[in-house]
Coordinates of C-alpha atoms and ligand atoms in Angstrom, one line a residue:
X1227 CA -15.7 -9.2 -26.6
X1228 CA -15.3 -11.7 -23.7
X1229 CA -13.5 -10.4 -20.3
X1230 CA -12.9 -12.2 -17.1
X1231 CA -12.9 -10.6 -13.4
X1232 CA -12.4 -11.5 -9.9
X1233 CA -15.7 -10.9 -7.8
X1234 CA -17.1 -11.4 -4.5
X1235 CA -19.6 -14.7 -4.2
X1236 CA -20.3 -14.2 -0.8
X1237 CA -18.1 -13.3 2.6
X1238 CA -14.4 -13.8 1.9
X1239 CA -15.4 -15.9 -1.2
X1240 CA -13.9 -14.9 -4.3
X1241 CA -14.8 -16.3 -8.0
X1242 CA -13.5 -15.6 -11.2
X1243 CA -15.8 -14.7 -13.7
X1244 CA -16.5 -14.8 -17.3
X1245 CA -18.5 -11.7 -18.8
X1246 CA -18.8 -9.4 -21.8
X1247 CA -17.2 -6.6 -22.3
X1248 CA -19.2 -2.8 -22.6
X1249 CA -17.8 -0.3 -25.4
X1250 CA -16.3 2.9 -23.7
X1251 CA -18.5 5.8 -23.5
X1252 CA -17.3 9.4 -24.7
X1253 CA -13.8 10.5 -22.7
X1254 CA -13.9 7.0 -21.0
X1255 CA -10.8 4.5 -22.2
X1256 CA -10.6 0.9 -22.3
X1257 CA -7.9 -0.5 -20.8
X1258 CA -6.0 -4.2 -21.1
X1259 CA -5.1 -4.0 -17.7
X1260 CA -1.3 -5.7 -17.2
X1261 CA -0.5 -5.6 -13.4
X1262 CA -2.4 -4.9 -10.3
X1263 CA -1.1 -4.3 -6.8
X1264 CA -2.7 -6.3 -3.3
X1265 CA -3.1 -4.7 0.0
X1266 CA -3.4 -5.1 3.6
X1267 CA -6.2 -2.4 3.1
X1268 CA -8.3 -5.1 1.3
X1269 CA -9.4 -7.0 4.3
X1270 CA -11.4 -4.7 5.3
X1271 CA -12.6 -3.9 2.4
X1272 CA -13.6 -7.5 2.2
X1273 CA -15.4 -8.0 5.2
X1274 CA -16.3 -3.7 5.6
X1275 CA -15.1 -3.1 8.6
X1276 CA -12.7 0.2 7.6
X1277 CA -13.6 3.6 6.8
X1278 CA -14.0 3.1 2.9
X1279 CA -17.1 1.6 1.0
X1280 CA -16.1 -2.2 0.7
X1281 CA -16.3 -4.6 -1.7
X1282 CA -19.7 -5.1 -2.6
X1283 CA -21.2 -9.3 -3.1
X1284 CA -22.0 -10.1 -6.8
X1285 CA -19.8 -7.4 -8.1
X1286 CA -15.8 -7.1 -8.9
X1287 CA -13.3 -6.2 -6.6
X1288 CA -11.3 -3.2 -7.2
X1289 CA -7.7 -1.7 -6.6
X1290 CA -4.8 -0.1 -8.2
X1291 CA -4.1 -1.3 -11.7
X1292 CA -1.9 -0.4 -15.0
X1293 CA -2.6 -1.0 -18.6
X1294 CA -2.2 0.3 -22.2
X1295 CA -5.5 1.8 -23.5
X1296 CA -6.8 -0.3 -26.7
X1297 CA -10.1 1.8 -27.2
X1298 CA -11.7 4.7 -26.6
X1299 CA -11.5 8.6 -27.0
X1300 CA -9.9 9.3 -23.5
X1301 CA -6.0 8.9 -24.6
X1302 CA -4.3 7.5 -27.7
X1303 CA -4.4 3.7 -28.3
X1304 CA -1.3 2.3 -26.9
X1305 CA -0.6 4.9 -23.5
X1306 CA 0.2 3.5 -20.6
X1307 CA -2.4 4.7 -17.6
X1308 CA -2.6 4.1 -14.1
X1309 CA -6.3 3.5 -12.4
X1310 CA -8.6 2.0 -9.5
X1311 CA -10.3 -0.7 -11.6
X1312 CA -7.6 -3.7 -10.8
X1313 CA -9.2 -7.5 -10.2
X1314 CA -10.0 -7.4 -14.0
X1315 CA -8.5 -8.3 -17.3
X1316 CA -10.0 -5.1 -19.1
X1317 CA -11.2 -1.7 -17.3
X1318 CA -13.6 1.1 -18.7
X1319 CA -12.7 4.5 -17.3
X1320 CA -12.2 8.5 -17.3
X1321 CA -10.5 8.4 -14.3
X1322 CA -7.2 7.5 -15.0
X1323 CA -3.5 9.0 -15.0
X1324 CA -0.9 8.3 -17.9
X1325 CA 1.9 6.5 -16.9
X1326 CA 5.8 6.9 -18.6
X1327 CA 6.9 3.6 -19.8
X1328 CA 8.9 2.2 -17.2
X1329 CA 7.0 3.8 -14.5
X1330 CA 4.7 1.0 -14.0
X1331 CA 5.8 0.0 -11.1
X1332 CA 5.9 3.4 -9.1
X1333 CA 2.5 3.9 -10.5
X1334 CA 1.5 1.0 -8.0
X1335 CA 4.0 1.8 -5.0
X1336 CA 2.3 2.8 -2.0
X1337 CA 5.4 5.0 -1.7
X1338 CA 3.0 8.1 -1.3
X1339 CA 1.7 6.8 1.9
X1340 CA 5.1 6.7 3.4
X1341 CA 6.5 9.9 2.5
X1342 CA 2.7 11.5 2.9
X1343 CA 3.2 10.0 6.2
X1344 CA 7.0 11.3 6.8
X1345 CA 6.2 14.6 6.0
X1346 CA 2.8 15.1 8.1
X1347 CA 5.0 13.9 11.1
X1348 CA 7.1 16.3 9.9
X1349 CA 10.6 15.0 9.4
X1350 CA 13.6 17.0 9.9
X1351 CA 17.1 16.5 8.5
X1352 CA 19.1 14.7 11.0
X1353 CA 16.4 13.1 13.0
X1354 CA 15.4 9.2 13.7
X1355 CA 12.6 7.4 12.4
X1356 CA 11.0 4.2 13.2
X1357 CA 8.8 2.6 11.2
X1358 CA 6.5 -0.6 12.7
X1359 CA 6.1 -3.4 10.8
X1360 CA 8.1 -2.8 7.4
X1361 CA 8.3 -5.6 5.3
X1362 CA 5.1 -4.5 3.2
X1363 CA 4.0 -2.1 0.4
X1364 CA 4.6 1.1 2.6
X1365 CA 6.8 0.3 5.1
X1366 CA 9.4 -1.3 2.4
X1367 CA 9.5 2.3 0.7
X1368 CA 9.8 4.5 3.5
X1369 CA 13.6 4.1 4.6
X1370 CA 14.7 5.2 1.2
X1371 CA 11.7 7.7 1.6
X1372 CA 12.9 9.0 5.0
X1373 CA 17.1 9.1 3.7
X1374 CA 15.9 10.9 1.1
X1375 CA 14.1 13.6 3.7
X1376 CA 17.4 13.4 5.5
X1377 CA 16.6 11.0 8.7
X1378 CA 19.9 10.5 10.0
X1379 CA 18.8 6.7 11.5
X1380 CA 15.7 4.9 10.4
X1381 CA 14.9 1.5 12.2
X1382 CA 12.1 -0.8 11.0
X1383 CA 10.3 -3.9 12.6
X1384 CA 8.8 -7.2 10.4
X1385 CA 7.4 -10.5 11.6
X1386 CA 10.1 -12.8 10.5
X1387 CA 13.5 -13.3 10.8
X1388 CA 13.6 -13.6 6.9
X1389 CA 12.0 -10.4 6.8
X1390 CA 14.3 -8.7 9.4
X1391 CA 17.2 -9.8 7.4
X1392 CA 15.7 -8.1 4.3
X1393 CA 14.9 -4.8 5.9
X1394 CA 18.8 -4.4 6.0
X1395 CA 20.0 -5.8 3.1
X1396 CA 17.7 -4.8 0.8
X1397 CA 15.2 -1.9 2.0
X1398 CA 17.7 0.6 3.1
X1399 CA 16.7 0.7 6.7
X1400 CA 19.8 1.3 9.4
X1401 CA 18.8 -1.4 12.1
X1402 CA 15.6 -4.1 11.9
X1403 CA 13.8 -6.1 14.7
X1404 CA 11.4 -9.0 15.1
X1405 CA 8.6 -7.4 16.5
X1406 CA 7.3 -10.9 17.7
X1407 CA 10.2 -11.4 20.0
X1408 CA 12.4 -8.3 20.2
X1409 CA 11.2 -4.4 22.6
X1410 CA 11.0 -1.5 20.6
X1411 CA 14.0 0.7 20.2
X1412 CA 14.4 4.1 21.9
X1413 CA 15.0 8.0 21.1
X1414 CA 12.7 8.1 18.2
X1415 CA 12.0 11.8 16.6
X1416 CA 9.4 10.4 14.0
X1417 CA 7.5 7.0 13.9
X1418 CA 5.3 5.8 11.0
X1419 CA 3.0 3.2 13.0
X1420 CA 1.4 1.0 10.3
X1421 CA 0.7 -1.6 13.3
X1422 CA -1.9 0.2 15.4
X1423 CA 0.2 0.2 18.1
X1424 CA 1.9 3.9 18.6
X1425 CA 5.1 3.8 20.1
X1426 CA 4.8 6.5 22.9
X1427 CA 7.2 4.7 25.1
X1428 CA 10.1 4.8 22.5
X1429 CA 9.6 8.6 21.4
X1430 CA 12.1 11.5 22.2
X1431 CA 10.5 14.8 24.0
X1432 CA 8.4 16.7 21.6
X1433 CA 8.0 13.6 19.4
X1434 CA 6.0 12.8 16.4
X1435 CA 3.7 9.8 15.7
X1436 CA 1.7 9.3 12.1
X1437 CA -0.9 7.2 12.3
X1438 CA -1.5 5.3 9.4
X1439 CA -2.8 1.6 9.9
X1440 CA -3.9 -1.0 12.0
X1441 CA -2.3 -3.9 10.4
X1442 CA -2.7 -6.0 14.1
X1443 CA -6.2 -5.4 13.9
X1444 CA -6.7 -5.5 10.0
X1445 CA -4.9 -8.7 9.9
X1446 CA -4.5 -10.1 13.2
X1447 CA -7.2 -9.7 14.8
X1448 CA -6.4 -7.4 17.7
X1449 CA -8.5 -5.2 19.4
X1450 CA -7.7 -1.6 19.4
X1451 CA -4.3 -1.5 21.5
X1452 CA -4.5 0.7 24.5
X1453 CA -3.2 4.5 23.8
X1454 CA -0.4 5.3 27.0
X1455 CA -1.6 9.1 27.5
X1456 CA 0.1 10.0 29.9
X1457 CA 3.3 9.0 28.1
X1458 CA 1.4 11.2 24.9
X1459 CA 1.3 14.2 28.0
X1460 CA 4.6 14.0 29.2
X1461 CA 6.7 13.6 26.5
X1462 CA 5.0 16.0 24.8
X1463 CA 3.9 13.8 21.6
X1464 CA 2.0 15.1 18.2
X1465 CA -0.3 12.2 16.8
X1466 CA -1.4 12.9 13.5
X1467 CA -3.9 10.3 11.8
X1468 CA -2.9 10.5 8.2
X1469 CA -5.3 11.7 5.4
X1470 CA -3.9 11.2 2.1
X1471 CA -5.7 13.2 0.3
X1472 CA -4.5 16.4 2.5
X1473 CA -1.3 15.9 1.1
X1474 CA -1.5 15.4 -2.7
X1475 CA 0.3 18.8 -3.6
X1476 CA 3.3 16.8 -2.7
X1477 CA 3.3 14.2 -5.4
X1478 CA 5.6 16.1 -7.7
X1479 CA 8.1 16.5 -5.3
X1480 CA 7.7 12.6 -4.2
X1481 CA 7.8 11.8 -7.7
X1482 CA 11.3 13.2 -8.3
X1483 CA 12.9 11.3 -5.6
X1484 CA 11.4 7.9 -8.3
X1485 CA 11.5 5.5 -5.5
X1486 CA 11.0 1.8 -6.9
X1487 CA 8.8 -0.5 -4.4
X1488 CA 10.4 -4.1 -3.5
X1489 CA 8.3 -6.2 -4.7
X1490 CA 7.0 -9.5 -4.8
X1491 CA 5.5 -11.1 -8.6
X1492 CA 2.2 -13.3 -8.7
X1493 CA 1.3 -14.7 -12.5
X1494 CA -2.3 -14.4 -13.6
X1495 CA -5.7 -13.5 -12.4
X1496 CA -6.2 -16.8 -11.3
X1497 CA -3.6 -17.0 -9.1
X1498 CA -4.9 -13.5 -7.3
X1499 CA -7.4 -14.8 -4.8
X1500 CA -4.8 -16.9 -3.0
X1501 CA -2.0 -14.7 -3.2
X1502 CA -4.4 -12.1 -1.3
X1503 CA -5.4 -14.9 1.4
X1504 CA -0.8 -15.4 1.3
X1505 CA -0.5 -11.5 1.8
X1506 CA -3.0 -11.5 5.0
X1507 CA -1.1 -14.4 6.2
X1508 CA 1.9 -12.5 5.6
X1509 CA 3.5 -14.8 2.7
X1510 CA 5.2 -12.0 1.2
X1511 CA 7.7 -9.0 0.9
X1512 CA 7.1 -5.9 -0.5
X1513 CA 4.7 -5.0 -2.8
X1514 CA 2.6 -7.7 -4.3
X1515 CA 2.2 -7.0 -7.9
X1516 CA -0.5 -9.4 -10.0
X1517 CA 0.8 -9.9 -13.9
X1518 CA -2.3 -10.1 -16.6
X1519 CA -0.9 -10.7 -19.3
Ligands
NAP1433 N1 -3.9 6.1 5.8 C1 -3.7 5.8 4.5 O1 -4.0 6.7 3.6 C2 -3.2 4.5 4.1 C3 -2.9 4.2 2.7 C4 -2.4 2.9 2.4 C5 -2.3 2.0 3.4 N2 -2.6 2.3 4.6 C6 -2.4 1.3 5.7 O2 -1.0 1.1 5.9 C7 -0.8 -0.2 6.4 C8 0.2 -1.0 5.6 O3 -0.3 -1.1 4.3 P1 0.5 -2.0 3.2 O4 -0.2 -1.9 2.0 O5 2.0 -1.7 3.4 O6 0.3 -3.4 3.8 P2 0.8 -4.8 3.1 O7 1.8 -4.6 2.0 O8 -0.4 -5.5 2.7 O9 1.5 -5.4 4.3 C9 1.2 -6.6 4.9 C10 2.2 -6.7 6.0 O10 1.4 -6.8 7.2 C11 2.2 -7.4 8.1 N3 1.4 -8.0 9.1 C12 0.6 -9.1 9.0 N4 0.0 -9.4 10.1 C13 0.4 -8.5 11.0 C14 0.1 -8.2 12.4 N5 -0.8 -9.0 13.1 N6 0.7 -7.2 13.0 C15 1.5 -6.4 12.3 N7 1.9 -6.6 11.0 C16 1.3 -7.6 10.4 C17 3.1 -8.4 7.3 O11 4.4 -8.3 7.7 P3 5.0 -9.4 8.7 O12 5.1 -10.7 8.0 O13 6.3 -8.7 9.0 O14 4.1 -9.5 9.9 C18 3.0 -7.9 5.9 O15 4.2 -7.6 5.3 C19 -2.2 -0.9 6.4 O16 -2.7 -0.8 7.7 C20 -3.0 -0.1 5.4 O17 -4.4 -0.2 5.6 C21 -3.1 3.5 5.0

């Protein structure tokens, strides 16, 4: 059976291929794969400059994906499952998790990283949050996430005045800035800094700050911003770099709260390769969600 994937040719070049297809081996499934989610995380898994082994020249990319199994003695013919073998029209795997019909989409939220996030910093009801740079897969999940905690005020930034506008009317968030031309609000309890760029300044006494990307320098090319310690000293600030995999034991509790990501829809496999060079040059909202088929 004939397949086609997205792989790496050589830096930052990506083809798609035509190859054949492997049979499943015992408990593995093979999967039609049907949507896939981008990232920010990807450039530097493209160019392998982050903490996680990168995409590798000759071979396909990979990243979240969900499809219906069609072979294989891992699950029944026909479930819907959830895995990290995206950038392909078919997948072989054990490692998977079985998705509800009409789960799909939560199965490829980064919604986990935002509440992971809120509840390392460890959000109390009745508090503020501020959350930099929101108008992506995490940040666009987290003001629901953060209500849902019981932040009394959450305030996002985004890079657009279209953007901005959304953050509003659409992602739940309380007040919204352009970070390009607006300062950063005040008497924050609880910041999610997806930027790289903690917001000491802007924190309340006894403060909390997770650390959880470095979209300026992932994406924009920044070098490391400056850390203000003695604003971390005086105001008496916890930093915590988030590590996901610390706080698993919450994803039944995260699931209940069945947060649906904004999104944004790309058609086809084909169409992939730009849309990720459109999400580093910040083309969309929300998550970006490829359809196969
Ligand atoms: N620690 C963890 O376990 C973990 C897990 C997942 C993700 N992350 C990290 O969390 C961050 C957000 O991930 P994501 O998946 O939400 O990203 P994403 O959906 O790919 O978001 C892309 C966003 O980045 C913004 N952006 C582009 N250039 C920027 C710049 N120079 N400065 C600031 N923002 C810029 C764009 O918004 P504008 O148009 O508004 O600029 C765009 O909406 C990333 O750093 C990712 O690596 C961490």
């Amino acid at each position: 059976m004939r397949t086609r994937e997205v792989r790496l040719a050589g830096p930052d070049e990506l083809v798609v291929v035509e190859t054949e297809l492997a049979e499943p081996g015992p408990g593995h499934v093979l999967v039609r794969n049907r949507w896939m989610a981008l990232g920010a995380v990807m450039r530097t898994l493209l160019d392998g400059t982050g903490p996680l082994p990168g995409y590798r020249v000759g071979e396909p990319l990979f990243g979240k994906a969900v499809g219906e199994v069609i072979a294989g003695d891992g699950a029944p013919v026909g479930t819907l499952v959830s895995h990290g073998l995206g950038w392909r029209e078919h997948a072989i795997t054990e490692r998977f998790e079985i998705v509800e019909p009409g789960a799909e989409l939560r199965a490829l939220s980064s919604g986990f990283v935002a509440y992971g996030a809120l509840r390392a910093a460890g959000l109390r009801s009745g508090e503020t949050v501020y959350v930099s740079s929101v108008a992506g897969a995490v940040g666009s999940t987290a003001a629901r996430l953060a209500k849902a905690l019981g932040a009394a005020r959450v305030v996002g930034s985004a890079g657009t005045p279209e953007k901005v506008a959304a953050l509003t009317a659409a992602f739940g968030y309380d007040e919204a800035f352009d970070r390009q031309t607006e300062t950063r609000p005040a008497d924050i309890d609880v910041a999610i800094d997806l930027v790289g760029e903690p917001p000491v300044a802007a924190m309340r006494p006894g403060g909390r700050i997770a650390l959880v990307g470095a979209l300026a320098q992932q994406l924009g090319g920044a070098t490391p911003a400056p850390l203000d310690l003695l604003g971390v000293i005086g105001r008496g600030v916890t930093m915590v770099g988030l590590d996901l995999a610390a706080h698993r034991h919450l994803e039944p509790e995260y699931r209940t709260l069945a947060v649906d990501p904004p999104h944004s829809v790309v058609h086809g496999l084909d169409a992939a390769p730009d849309a990720l060079r459109g999400l580093f040059a910040g083309r969309f909202t929300g998550l970006v969600v490829i359809t196969l088929g």
